[in-house]
Coordinates of C-alpha atoms and ligand atoms in Angstrom, one line a residue:
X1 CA 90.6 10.5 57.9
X2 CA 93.7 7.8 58.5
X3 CA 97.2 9.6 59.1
X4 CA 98.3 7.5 56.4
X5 CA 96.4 9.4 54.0
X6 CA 97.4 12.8 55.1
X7 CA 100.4 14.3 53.8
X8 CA 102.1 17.6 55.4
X9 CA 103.7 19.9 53.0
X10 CA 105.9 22.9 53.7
X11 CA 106.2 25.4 51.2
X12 CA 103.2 23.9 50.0
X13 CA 101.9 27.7 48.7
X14 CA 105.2 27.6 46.5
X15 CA 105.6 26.8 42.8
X16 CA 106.1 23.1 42.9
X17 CA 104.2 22.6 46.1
X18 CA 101.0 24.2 45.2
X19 CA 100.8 22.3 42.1
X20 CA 101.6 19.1 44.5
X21 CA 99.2 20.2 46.9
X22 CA 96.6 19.4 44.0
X23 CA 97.9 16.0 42.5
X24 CA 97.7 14.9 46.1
X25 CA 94.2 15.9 46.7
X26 CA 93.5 14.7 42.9
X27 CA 94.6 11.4 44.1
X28 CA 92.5 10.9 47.4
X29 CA 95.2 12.1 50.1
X30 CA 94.5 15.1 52.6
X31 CA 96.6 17.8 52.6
X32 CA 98.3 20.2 55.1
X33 CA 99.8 23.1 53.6
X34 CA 102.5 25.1 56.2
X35 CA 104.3 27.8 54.6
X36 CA 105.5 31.2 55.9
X37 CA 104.6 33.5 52.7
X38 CA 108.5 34.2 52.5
X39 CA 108.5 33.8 48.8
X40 CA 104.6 33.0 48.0
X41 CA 101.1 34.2 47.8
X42 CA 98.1 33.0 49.5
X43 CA 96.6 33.8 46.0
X44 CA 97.9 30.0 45.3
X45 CA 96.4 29.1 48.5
X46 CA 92.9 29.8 46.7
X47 CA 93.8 28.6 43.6
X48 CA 94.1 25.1 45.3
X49 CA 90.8 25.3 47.2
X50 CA 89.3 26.4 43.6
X51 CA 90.4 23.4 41.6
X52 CA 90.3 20.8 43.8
X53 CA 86.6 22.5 45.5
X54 CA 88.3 21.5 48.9
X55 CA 87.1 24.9 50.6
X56 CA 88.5 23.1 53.8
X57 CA 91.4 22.8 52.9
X58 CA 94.0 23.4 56.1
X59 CA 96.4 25.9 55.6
X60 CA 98.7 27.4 58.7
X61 CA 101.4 30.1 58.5
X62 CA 104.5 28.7 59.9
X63 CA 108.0 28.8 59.7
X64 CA 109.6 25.7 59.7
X65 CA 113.0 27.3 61.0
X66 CA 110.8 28.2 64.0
X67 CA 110.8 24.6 66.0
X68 CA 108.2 25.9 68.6
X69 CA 105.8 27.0 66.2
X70 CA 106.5 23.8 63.9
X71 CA 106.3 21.0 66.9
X72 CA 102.5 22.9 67.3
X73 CA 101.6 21.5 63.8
X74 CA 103.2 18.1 64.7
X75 CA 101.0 18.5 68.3
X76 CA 97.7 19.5 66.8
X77 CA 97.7 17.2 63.4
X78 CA 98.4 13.5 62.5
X79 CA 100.4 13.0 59.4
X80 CA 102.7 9.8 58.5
X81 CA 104.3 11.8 55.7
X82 CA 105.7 15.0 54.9
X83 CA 107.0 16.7 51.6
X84 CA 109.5 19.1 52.5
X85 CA 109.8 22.1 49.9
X86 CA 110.4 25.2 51.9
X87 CA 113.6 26.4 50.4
X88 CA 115.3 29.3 49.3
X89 CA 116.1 28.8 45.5
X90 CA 117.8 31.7 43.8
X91 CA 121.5 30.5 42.7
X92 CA 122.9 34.0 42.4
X93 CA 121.6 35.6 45.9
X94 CA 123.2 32.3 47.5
X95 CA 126.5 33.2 46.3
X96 CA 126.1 36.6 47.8
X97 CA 124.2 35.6 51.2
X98 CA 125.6 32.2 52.3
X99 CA 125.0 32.2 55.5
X100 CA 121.1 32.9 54.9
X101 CA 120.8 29.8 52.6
X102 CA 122.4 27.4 55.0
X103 CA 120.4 28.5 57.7
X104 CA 117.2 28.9 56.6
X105 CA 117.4 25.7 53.9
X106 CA 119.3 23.5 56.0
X107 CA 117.9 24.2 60.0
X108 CA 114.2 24.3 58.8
X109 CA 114.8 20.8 57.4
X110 CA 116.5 19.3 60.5
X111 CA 113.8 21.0 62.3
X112 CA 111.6 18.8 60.4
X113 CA 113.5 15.4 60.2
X114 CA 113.8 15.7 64.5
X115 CA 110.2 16.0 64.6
X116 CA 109.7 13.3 62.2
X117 CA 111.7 11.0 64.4
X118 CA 110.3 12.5 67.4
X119 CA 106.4 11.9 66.7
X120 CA 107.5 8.7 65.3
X121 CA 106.2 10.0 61.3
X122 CA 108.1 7.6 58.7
X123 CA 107.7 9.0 55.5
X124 CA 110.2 12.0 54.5
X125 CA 110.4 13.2 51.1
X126 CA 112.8 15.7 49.9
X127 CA 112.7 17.8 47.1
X128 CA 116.3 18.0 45.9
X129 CA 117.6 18.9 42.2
X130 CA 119.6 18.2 39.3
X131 CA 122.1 21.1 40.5
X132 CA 123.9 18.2 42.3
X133 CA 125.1 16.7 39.4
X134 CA 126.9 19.7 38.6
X135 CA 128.9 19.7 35.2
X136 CA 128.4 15.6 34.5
X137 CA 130.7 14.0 31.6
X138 CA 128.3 11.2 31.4
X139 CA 125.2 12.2 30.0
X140 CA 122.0 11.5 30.6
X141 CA 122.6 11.6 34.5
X142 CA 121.5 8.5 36.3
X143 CA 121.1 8.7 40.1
X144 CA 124.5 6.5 40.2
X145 CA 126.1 9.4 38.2
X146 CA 129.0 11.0 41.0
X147 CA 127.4 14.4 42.3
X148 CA 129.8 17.0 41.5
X149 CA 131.2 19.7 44.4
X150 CA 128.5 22.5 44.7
X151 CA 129.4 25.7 42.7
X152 CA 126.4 27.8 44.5
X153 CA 125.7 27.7 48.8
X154 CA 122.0 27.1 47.3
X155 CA 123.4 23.7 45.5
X156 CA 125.4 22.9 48.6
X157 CA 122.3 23.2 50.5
X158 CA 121.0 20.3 48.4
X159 CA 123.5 18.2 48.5
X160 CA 123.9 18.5 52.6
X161 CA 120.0 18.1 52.8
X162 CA 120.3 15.1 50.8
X163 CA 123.4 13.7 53.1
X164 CA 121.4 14.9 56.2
X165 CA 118.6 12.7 55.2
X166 CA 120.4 9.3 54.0
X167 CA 122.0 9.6 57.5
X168 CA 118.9 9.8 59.6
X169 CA 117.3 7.5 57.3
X170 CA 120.0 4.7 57.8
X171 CA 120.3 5.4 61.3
X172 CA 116.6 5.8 62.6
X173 CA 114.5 2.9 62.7
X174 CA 111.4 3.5 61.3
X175 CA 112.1 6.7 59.4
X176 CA 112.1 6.3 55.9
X177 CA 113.3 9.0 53.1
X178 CA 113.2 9.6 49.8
X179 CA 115.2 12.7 47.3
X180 CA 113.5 13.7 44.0
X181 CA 116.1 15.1 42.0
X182 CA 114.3 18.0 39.7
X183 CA 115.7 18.6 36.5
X184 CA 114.2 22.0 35.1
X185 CA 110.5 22.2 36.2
X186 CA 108.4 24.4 33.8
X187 CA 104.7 25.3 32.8
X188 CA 101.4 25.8 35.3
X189 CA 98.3 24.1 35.9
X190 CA 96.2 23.9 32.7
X191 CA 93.1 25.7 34.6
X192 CA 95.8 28.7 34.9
X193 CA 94.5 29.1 38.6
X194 CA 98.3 28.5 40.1
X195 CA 101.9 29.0 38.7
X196 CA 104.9 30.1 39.3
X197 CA 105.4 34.1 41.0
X198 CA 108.6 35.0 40.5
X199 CA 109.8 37.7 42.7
X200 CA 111.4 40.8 40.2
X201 CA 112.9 40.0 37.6
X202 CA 113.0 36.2 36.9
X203 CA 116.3 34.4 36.7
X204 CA 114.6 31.1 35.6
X205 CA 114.2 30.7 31.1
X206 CA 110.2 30.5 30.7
X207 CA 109.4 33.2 33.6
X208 CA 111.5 35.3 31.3
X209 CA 110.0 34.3 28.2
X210 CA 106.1 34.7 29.4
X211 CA 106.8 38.2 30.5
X212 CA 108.9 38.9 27.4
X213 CA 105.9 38.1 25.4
X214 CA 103.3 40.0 27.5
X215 CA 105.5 43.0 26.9
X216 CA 107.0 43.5 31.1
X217 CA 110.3 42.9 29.6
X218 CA 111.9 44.0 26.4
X219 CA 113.8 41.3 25.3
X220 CA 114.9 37.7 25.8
X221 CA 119.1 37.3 26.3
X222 CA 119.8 34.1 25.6
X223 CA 122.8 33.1 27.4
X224 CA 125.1 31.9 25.3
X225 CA 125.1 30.8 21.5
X226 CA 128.4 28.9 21.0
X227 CA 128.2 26.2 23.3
X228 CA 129.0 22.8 22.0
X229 CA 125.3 21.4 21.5
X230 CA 124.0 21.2 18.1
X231 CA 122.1 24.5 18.0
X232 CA 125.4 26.4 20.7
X233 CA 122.5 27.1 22.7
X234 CA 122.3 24.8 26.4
X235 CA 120.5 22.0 26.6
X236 CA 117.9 21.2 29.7
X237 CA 115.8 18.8 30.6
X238 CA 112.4 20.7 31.0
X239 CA 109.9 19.0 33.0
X240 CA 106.2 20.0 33.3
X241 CA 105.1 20.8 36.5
X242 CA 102.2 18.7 36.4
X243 CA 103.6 15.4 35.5
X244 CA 106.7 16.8 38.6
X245 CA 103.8 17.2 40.9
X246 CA 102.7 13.3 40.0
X247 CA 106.0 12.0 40.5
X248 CA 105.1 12.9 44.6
X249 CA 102.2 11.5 44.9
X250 CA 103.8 7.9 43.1
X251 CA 106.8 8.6 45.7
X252 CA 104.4 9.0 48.6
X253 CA 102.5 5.8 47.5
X254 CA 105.5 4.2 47.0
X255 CA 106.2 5.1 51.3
X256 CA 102.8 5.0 52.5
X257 CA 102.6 1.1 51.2
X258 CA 105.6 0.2 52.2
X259 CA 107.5 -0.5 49.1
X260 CA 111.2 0.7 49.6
X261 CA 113.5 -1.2 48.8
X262 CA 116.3 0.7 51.5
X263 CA 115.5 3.0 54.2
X264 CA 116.7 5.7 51.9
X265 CA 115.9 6.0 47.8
X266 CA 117.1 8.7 45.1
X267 CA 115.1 9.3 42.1
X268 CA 115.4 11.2 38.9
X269 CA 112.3 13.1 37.7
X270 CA 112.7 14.6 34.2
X271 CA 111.5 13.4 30.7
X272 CA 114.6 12.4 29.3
X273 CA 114.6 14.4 26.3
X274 CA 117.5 17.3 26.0
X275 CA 115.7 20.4 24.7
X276 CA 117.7 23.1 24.0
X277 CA 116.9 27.0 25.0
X278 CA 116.4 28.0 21.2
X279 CA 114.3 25.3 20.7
X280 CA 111.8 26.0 23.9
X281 CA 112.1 29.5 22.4
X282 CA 110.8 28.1 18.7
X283 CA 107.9 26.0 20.4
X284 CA 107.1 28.6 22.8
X285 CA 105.9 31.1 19.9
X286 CA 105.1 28.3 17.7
X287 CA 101.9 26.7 20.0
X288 CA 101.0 30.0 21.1
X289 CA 101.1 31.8 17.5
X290 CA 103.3 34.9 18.6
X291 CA 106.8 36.3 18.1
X292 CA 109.5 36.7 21.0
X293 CA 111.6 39.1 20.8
X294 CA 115.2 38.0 21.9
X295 CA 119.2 38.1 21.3
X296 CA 121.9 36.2 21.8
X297 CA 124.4 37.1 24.5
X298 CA 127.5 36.0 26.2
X299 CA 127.4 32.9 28.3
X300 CA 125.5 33.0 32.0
X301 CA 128.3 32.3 34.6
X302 CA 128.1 29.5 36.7
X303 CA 125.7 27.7 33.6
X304 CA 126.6 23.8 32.0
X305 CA 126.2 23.3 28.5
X306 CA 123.6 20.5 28.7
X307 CA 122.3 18.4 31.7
X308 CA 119.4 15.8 30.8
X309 CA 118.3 12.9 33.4
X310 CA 117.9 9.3 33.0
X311 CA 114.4 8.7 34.1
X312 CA 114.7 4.8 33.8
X313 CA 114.5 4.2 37.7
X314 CA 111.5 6.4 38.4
X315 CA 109.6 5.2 35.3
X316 CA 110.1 1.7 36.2
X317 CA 110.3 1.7 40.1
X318 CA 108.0 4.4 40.8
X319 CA 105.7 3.7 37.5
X320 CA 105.8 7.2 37.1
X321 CA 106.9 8.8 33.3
X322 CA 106.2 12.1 32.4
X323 CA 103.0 12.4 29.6
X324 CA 102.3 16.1 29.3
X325 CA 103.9 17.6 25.8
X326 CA 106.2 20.8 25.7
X327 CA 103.6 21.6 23.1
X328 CA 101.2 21.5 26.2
X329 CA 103.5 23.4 29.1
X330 CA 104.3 25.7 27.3
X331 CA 100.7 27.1 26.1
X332 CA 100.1 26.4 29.9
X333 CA 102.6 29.0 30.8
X334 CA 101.2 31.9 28.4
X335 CA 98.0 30.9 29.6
X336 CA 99.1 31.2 33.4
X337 CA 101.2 34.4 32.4
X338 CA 98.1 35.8 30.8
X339 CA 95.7 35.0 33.6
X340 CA 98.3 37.0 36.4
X341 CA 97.8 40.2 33.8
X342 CA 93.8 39.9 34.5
X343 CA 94.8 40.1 38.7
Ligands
UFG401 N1 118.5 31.2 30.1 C1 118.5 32.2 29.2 N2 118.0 33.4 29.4 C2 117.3 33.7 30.6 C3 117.3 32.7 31.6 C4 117.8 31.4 31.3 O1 119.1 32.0 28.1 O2 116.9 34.8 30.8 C5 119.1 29.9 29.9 C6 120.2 29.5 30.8 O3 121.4 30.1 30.4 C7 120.1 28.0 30.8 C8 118.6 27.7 30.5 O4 118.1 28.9 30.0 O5 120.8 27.6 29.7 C9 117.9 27.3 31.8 O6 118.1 28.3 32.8 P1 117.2 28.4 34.1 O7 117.8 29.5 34.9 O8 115.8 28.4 33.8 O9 117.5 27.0 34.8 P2 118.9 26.4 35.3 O10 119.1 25.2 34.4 O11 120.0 27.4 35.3 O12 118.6 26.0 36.8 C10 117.5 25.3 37.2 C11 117.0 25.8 38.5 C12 118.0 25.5 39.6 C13 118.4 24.1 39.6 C14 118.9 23.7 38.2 C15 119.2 22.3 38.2 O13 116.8 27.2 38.4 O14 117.3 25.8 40.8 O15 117.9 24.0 37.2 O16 119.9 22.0 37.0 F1 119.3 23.9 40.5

């Protein structure tokens, strides 16, 4: 097993990261999955191990905003690259807990970056989102477009993260850093052994949806009909998480074989392709033959109209384009929602 090969990734029990963990292991790298359960299940721990048949897989319950405990893993395992998702994520809690969002988000990622340095481990990949782009006028975003000022701590966290890593980038020989910048990831692995476990009640659209449909919740509120997008409805850019997951093993092949171009790189990863929230609604009960009950409601506070990306630099420097249809996410999301009903 060459270091080179072996990718560290915290919050690798998460959403995105499980589904990482996988496209990783799909595509010959080792994996070393740290994650303290804060906001995950070891349920996707097993689902990895059961779809990949790696039964060795190494897992190890850390925090990363606990340096001791996190300079162990750096002590005990040799790595060249690490993904970094550990992360608080909900928008509306960070508006109302600030102070928890900057320190958890922002220390356990210095923690890692000075440990990076430290061991002398080059490859540092962040996983950043679209939130930085704010309310953009120029549409689709490219990763030129300006970054707008935060309106959430948990977008501000983001944005500092990505500063905090351009700096150490430029400044440390030898460390090297890449941001993906998420647009809306959606769906679940199409063996329906990992997905996304939202905590209550979900604030993200297709969580919502899948439990409106298995009867948990009553009805969908869309946010907002009169917006100025052809349908009044907002308009995303939903990405599947599979082809998401892809887009890091193409970044971390892009680092492991030396390809940058600058000591620090920005990329994009959507599909391109504005969907709006009535529309995901319509395909939703379309591919999987059923009928969602929902209403139109005021606007969500805090949301944009329409935010779609420009995925020209990551399909053509990174060789990466998303392939999986909506058709396909989203009868992988009924069939992930229907498969946590049988647990
Ligand atoms: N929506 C509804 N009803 C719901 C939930 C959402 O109509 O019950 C609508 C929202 O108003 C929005 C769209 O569905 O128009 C998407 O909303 P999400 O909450 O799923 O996603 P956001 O676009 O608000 O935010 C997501 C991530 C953030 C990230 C951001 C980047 O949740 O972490 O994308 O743009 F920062």
């Amino acid at each position: 097993m060459t270091s080179n090969k072996t990718v560290l990734i915290s919050g690798g029990a998460g959403y995105i990261g499980s589904h990482t963990a996988v496209e990783l292991i799909n595509a010959n790298y080792d994996v070393i999955i740290i994650d303290n359960l804060s906001n995950s299940e070891l349920s996707a721990i097993d689902g990895i191990k059961k779809i990949t048949g790696r039964q060795d897989l190494t897992f190890i319950q850390v925090d990363t905003c606990d340096y001791e405990a996190l300079k162990k893993v750096f002590d005990n395992y040799q790595f060249d690259s690490v993904i970094h998702f550990a992360a608080f994520k909900a928008v509306g809690e960070s508006v109302d807990e600030p102070l928890k969002y900057y320190m958890n988000n922002l220390m356990s990622f210095m923690n890692i970056i000075d440990l990076m340095k430290k061991y002398e481990r080059p490859n540092v990949l962040f996983s950043s989102s679209a939130t930085v782009y704010g309310e953009s006028d120029d549409l689709p975003v490219t990763e030129e477009s300006p970054r707008m000022p935060a309106t959430s701590p948990y977008g501000n966290t983001k944005q500092m993260a990505e500063d905090i890593l351009r700096d150490c980038a430029n400044a440390y020989k030898g460390l090297h850093g890449i941001a993906l910048r998420y647009f809306n990831p959606i769906g679940a692995h199409p063996s329906a052994l990992i997905g996304e476990l939202p905590r209550g009640v979900p604030n993200n659209l297709v969580p919502y949806i899948t439990q409106t449909a298995a009867g948990i919740r009553e009805c969908l509120n869309v946010f907002g009909g009169d917006y100025p997008t052809p349908d009044g409805s907002c308009l995303r850019d939903f990405i599947d998480i599979v082809d998401l997951a892809r887009a890091h093993v193409a970044t971390i092949d892009r680092m492991t074989q030396g390809k940058m171009e600058a000591p620090y790189e920005i990329f994009n990863i959507g599909t391109g392709r504005p969907v709006s929230v009535l529309e995901l609604i319509t395909t939703f009960e379309h591919v999987n033959n059923l009928n969602l009950p929902y209403r139109i409601t005021d606007r969500r506070q805090g949301d944009i109209a329409a935010l779609w990306a420009d995925v020209t630099r990551a399909n053509e420097v990174l060789g990466w384009k998303a392939s999986r249809s909506l058709d396909q996410t989203l009868s992988a999301a009924w069939a992930w929602q229907k498969h946590l009903a049988q647990i």
